[in-house]
Tab-separated table of C-alpha atoms in Angstrom:
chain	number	residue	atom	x	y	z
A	1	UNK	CA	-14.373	6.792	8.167
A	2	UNK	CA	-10.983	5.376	9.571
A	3	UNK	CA	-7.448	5.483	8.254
A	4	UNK	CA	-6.073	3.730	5.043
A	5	UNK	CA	-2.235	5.227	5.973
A	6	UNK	CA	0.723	3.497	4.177
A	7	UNK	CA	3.976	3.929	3.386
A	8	UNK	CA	6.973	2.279	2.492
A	9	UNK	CA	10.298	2.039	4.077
A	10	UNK	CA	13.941	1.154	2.421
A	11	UNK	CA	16.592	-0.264	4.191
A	12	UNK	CA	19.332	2.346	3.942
A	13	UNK	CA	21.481	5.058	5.107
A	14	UNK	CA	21.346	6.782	1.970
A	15	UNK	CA	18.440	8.937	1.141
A	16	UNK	CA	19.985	10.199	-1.986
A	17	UNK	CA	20.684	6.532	-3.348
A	18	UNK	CA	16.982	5.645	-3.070
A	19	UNK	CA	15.564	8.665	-4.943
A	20	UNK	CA	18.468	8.082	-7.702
A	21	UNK	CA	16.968	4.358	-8.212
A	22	UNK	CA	13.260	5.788	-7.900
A	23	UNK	CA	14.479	7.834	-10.919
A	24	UNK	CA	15.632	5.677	-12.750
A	25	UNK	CA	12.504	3.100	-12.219
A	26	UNK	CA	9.698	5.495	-13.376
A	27	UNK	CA	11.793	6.748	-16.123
A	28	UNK	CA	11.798	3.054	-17.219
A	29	UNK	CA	8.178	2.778	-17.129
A	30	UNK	CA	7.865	5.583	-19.065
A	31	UNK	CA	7.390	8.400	-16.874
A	32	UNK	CA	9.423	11.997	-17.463
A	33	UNK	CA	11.323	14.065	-13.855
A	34	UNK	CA	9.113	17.573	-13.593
A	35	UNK	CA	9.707	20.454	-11.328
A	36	UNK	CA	5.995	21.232	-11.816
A	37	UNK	CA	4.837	21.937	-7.755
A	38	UNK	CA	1.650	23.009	-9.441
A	39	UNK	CA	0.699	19.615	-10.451
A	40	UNK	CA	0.450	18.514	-6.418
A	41	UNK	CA	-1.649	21.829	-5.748
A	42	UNK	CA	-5.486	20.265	-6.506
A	43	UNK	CA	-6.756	17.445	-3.678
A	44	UNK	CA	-7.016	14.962	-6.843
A	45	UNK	CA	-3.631	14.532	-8.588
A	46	UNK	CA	-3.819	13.884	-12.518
A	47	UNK	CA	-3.567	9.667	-12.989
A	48	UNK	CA	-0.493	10.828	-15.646
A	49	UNK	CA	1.493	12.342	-12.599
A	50	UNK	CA	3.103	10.000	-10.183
A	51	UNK	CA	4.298	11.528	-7.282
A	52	UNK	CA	6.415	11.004	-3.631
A	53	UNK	CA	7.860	12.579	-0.685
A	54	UNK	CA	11.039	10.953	0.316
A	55	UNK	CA	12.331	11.395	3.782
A	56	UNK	CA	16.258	11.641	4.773
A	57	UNK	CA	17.695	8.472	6.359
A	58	UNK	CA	17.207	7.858	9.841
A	59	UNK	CA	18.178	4.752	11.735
A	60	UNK	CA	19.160	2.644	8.524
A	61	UNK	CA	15.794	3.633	6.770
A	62	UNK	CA	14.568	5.709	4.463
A	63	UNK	CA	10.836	6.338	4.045
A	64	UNK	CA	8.670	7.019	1.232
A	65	UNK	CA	5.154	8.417	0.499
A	66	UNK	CA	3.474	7.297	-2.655
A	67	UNK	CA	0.714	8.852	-4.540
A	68	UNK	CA	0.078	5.611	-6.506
A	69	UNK	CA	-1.448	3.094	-4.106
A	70	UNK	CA	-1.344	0.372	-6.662
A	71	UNK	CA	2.292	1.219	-7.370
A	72	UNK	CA	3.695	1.090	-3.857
A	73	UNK	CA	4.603	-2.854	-3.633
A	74	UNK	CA	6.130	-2.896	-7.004
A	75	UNK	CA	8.543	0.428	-5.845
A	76	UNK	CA	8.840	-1.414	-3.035
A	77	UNK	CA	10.008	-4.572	-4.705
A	78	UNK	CA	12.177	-2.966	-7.779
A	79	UNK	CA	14.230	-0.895	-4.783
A	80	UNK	CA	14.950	-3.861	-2.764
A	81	UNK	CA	16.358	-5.383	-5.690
A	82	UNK	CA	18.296	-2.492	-7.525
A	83	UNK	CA	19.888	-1.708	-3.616
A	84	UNK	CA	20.221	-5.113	-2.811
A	85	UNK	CA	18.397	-4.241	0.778
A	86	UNK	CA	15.045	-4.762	2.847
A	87	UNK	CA	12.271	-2.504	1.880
A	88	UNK	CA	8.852	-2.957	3.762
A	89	UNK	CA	5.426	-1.867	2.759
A	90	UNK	CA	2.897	-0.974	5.715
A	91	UNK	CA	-1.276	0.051	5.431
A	92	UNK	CA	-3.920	0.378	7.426
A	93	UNK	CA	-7.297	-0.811	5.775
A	94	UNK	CA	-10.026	1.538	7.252
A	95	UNK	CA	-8.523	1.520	10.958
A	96	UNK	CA	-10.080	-2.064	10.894
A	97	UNK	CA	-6.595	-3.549	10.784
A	98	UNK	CA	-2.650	-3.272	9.256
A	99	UNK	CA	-0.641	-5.467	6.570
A	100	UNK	CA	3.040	-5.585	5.852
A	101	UNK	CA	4.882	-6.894	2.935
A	102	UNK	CA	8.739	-7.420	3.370
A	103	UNK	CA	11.148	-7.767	0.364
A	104	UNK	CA	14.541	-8.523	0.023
A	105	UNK	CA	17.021	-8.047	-2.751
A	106	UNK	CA	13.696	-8.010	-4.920
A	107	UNK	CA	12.380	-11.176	-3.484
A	108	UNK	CA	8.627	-11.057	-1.683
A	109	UNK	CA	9.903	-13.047	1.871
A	110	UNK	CA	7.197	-11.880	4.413
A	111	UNK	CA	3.619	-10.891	4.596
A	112	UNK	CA	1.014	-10.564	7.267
A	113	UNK	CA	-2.533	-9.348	8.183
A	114	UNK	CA	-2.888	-8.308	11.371
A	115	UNK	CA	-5.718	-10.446	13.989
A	116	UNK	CA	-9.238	-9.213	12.870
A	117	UNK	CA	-8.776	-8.515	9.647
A	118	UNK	CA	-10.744	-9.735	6.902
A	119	UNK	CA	-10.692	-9.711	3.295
A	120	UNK	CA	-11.124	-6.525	1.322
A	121	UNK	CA	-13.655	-8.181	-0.757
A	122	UNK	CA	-15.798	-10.986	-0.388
A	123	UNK	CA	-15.658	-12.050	-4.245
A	124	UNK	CA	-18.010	-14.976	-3.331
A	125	UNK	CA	-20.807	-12.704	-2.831
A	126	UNK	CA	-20.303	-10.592	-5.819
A	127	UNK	CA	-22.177	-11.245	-9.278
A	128	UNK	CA	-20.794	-14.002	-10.843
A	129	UNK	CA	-20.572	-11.647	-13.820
A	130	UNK	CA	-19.640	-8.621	-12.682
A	131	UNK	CA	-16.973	-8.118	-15.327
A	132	UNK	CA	-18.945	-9.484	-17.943
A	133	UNK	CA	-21.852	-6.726	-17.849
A	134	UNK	CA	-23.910	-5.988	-20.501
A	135	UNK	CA	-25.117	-2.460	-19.283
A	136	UNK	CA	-25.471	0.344	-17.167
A	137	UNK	CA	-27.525	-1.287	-15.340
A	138	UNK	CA	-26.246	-4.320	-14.133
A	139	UNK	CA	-23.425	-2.638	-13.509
A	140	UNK	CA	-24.813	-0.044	-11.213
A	141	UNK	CA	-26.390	-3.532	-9.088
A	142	UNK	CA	-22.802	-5.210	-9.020
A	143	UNK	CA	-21.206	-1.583	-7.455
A	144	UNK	CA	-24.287	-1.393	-5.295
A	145	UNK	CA	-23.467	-4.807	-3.845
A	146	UNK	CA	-19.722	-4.291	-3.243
A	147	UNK	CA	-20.526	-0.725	-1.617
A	148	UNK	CA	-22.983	-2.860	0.450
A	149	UNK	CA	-20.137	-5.127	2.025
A	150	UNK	CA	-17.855	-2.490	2.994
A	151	UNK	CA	-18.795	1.033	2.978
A	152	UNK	CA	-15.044	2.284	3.463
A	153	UNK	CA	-14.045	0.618	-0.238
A	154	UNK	CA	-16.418	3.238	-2.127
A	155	UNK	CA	-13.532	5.792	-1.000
A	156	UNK	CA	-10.876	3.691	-1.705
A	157	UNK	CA	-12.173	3.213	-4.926
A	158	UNK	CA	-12.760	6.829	-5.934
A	159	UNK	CA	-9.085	7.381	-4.920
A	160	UNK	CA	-7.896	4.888	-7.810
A	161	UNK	CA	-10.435	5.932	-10.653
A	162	UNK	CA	-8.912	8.309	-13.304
A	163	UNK	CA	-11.061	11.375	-14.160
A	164	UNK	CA	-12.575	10.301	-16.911
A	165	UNK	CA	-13.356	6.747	-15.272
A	166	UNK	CA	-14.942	8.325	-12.137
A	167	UNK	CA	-17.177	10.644	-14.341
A	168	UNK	CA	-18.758	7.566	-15.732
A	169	UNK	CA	-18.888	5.654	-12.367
A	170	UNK	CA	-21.014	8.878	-11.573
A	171	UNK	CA	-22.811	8.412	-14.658
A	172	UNK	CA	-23.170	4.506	-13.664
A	173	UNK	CA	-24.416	5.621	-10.009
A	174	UNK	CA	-26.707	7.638	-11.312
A	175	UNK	CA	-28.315	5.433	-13.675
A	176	UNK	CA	-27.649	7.834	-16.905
A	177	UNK	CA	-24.544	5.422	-17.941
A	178	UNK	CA	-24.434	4.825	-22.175
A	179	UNK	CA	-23.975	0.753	-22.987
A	180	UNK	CA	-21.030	2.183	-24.399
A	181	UNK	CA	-19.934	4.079	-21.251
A	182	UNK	CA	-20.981	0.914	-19.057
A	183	UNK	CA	-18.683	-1.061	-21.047
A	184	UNK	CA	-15.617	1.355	-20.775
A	185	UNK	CA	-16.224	1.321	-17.155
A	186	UNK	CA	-16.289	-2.374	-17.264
A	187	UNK	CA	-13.078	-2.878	-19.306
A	188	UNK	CA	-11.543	-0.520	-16.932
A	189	UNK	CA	-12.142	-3.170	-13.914
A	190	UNK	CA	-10.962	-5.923	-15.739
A	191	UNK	CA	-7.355	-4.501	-16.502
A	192	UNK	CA	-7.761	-2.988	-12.401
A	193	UNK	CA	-8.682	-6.148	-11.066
A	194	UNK	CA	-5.403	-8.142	-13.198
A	195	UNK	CA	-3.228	-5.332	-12.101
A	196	UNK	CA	-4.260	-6.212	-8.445
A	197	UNK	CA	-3.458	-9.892	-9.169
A	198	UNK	CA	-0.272	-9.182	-10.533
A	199	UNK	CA	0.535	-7.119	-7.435
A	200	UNK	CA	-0.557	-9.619	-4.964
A	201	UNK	CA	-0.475	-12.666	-6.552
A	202	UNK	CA	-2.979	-15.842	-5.808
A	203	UNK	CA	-3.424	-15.595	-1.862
A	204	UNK	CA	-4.364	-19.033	-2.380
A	205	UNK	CA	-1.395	-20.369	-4.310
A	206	UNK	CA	1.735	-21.642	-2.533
A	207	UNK	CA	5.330	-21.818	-3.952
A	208	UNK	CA	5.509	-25.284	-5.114
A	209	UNK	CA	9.505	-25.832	-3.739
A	210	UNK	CA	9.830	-23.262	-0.700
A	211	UNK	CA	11.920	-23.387	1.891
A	212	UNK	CA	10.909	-19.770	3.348
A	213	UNK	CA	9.301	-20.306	6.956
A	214	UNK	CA	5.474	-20.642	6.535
A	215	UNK	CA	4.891	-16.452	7.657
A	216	UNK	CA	6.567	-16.187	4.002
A	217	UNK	CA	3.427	-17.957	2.166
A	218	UNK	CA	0.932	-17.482	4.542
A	219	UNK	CA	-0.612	-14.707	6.259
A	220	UNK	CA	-1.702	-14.786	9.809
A	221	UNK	CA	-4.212	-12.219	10.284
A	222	UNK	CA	-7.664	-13.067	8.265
A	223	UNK	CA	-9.841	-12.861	11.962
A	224	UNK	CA	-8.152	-15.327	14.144
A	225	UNK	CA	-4.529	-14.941	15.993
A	226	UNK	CA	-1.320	-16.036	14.612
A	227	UNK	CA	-0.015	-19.610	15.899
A	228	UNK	CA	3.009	-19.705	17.583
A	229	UNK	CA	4.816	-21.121	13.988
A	230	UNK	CA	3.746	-18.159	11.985
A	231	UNK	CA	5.288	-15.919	14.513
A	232	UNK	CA	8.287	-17.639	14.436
A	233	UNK	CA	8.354	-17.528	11.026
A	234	UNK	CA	7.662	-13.564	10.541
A	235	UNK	CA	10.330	-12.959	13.617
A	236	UNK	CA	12.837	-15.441	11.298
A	237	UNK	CA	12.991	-12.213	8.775
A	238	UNK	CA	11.964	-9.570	11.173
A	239	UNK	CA	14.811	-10.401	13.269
A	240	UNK	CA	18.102	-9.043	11.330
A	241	UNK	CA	15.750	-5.764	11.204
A	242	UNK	CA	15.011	-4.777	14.659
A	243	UNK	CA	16.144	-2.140	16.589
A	244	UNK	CA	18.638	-2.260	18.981
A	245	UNK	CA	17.654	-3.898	22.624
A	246	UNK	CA	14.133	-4.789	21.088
A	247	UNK	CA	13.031	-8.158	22.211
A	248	UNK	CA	11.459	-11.029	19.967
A	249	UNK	CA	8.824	-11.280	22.748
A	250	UNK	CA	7.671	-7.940	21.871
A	251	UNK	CA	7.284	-8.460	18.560
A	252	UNK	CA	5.205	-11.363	19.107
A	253	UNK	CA	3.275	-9.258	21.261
A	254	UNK	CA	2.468	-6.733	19.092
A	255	UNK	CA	1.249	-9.076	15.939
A	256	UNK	CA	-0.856	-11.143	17.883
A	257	UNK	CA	-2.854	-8.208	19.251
A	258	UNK	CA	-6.292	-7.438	17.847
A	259	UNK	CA	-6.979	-3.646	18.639
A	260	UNK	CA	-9.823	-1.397	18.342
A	261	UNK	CA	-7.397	0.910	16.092
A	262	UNK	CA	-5.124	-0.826	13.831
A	263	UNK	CA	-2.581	2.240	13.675
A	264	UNK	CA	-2.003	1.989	17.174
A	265	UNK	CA	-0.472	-1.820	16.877
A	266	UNK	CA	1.160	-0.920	13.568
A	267	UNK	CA	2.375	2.096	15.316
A	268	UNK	CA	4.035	-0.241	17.782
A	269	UNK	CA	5.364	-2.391	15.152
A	270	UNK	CA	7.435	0.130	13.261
A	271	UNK	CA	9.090	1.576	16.365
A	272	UNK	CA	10.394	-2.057	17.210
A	273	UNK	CA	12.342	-1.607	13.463
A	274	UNK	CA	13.657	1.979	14.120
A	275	UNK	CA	11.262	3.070	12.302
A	276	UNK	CA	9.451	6.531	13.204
A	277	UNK	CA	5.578	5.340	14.848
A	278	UNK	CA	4.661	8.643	13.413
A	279	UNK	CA	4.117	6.712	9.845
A	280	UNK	CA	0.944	4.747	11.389
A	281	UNK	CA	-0.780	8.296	10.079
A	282	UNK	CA	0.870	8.989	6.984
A	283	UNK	CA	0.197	8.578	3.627
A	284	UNK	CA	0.847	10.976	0.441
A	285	UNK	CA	-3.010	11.868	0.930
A	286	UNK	CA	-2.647	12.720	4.847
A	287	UNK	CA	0.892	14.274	4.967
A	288	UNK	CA	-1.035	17.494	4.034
A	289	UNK	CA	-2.900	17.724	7.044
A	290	UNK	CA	0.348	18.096	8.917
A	291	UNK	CA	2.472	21.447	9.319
A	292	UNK	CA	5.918	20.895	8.840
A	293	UNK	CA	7.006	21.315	12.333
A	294	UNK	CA	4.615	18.462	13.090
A	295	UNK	CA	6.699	16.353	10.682
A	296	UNK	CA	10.352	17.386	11.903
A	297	UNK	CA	9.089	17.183	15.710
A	298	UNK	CA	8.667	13.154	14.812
A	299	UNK	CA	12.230	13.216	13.791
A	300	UNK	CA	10.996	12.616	9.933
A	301	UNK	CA	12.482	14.957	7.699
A	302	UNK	CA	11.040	14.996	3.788
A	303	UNK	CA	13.046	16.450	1.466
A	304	UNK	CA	11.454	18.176	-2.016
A	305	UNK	CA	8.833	16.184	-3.615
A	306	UNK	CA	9.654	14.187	-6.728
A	307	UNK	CA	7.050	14.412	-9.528
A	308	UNK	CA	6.869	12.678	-12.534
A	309	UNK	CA	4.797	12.910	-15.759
A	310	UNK	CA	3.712	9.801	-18.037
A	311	UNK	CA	5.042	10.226	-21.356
């Protein structure tokens, strides 16, 4: 099983200033501030508790773990805005390959897939009515099926079910699913799958007046190498970002490499923003795996963990 790492990274000196807006967005979506530890203790976290490790500023950013997957390009988004700054969202899908999604002042302005990478899903060879199911049993075929085109995504998905949800996916894999239970489970994926859309929006859809280089619209991973205009146009916002005595060339470098493991390229990527490479193997799921000394001996120091509670 490889890596699905990911973080997020804010443009900004000011550690303190990010987790005061991170505050105040969760509170607006309904979430309450608790200084329950004891809600982080079991390996899965309660879907009502949203939770993050901030790290102190170093080098102009400010990094951020994320217990909510789903939620990290929206945080991502709503800080860029309310700070006015660049905040960048980086993953790794199954060590297969990495992604990055680049806002500014709350505006999406850069995306890209690394070489190799292919969808996460092949919708075209799913059921054509795989939301529409009528029972348990259909149901259980249209999971088998997905499961069947990438193993990896049957962890990925257990990550994002809520209890009660994976109990019947269970129920579903086992073949012991109620009609009643199979169609729970299937109104579930509906409101999942729209939530994705929202987050993503239609990969296949282009802003209809643009004038964002063609990086901003169009990804250049998706198994072949970027052309020489999509690098140009991911180094026209990457640019203003980099570290100092970094060289365009090497940026150009590193996102037209395919590599055996994407973390090692992504790795590469981050240091050429200031960023720490140590974030290639992070994620709110893998920081645990790491002694604190590891942490501060990669120059990344977190600072308490923020929880919140949905209300």
């Amino acid at each position: 099983m490889g890596s699905f790492a990911n973080s997020l990274h804010v443009r900004s000196d000011d550690a303190e200033a990010v987790v005061e807006e991170i505050r105040e967005i969760l509170k607006n979506r309904g979430y309450q501030a608790s200084r329950d530890t004891s809600k982080l203790d079991s390996e899965d976290i309660d879907p009502t508790v949203r939770a993050l490790h901030v790290a102190e500023a170093r080098d102009g950013w400010v990094g951020v773990l994320d217990n909510d997957l789903m939620g990290l390009l929206t945080l991502a988004q709503d800080l860029s805005s309310r700070l006015q700054t660049h905040a960048l969202c980086v993953m790794v899908n199954d060590s297969d390959s990495w992604h990055y999604e680049l806002f500014h002042k709350g505006r999406e302005v850069d995306g890209f897939d690394s070489p190799g990478s292919s969808p996460l899903l092949d919708l075209n060879e799913l059921p054509e009515d795989m939301l529409e199911l009528p029972n348990a049993e259909e149901l259980a075929e249209a999971m088998e099926a997905v499961m069947d085109q990438m193993p990896a995504l049957a962890e990925l998905l257990q990550s994002l079910l809520p209890s009660e949800m994976r109990e019947i996916h269970q129920k579903i894999t086992d073949g012991t699913a109620t009609p009643e239970e199979a169609g729970q489970f299937s109104e579930w994926s509906r409101q999942l799958a729209s939530g994705v859309a929202a987050e993503f929006g239609d990969a296949t859809k282009k802003p209809a007046e643009s004038d964002l280089p063609v990086a901003a619209t169009d990804s250049s991973g998706n198994g072949r190498a970027a052309s020489r205009k999509e690098l140009e146009g991911h180094l026209h916002h990457l640019r203003p970002l980099l570290a100092t005595g970094v060289r365009p060339e090497r940026v150009r470098e590193i996102l037209a490499e395919k590599a055996t493991f994407a973390e090692e390229p992504m790795a590469d990527f981050l240091e050429t923003l200031g960023v720490s490479r140590f974030y290639a193997q992070l994620s709110f799921q893998y920081l645990a795996g790491f002694n604190r000394e590891d942490i501060e001996d990669e120059g990344i120091g977190f600072r308490e963990p923020l929880i919140f509670v949905k209300v």
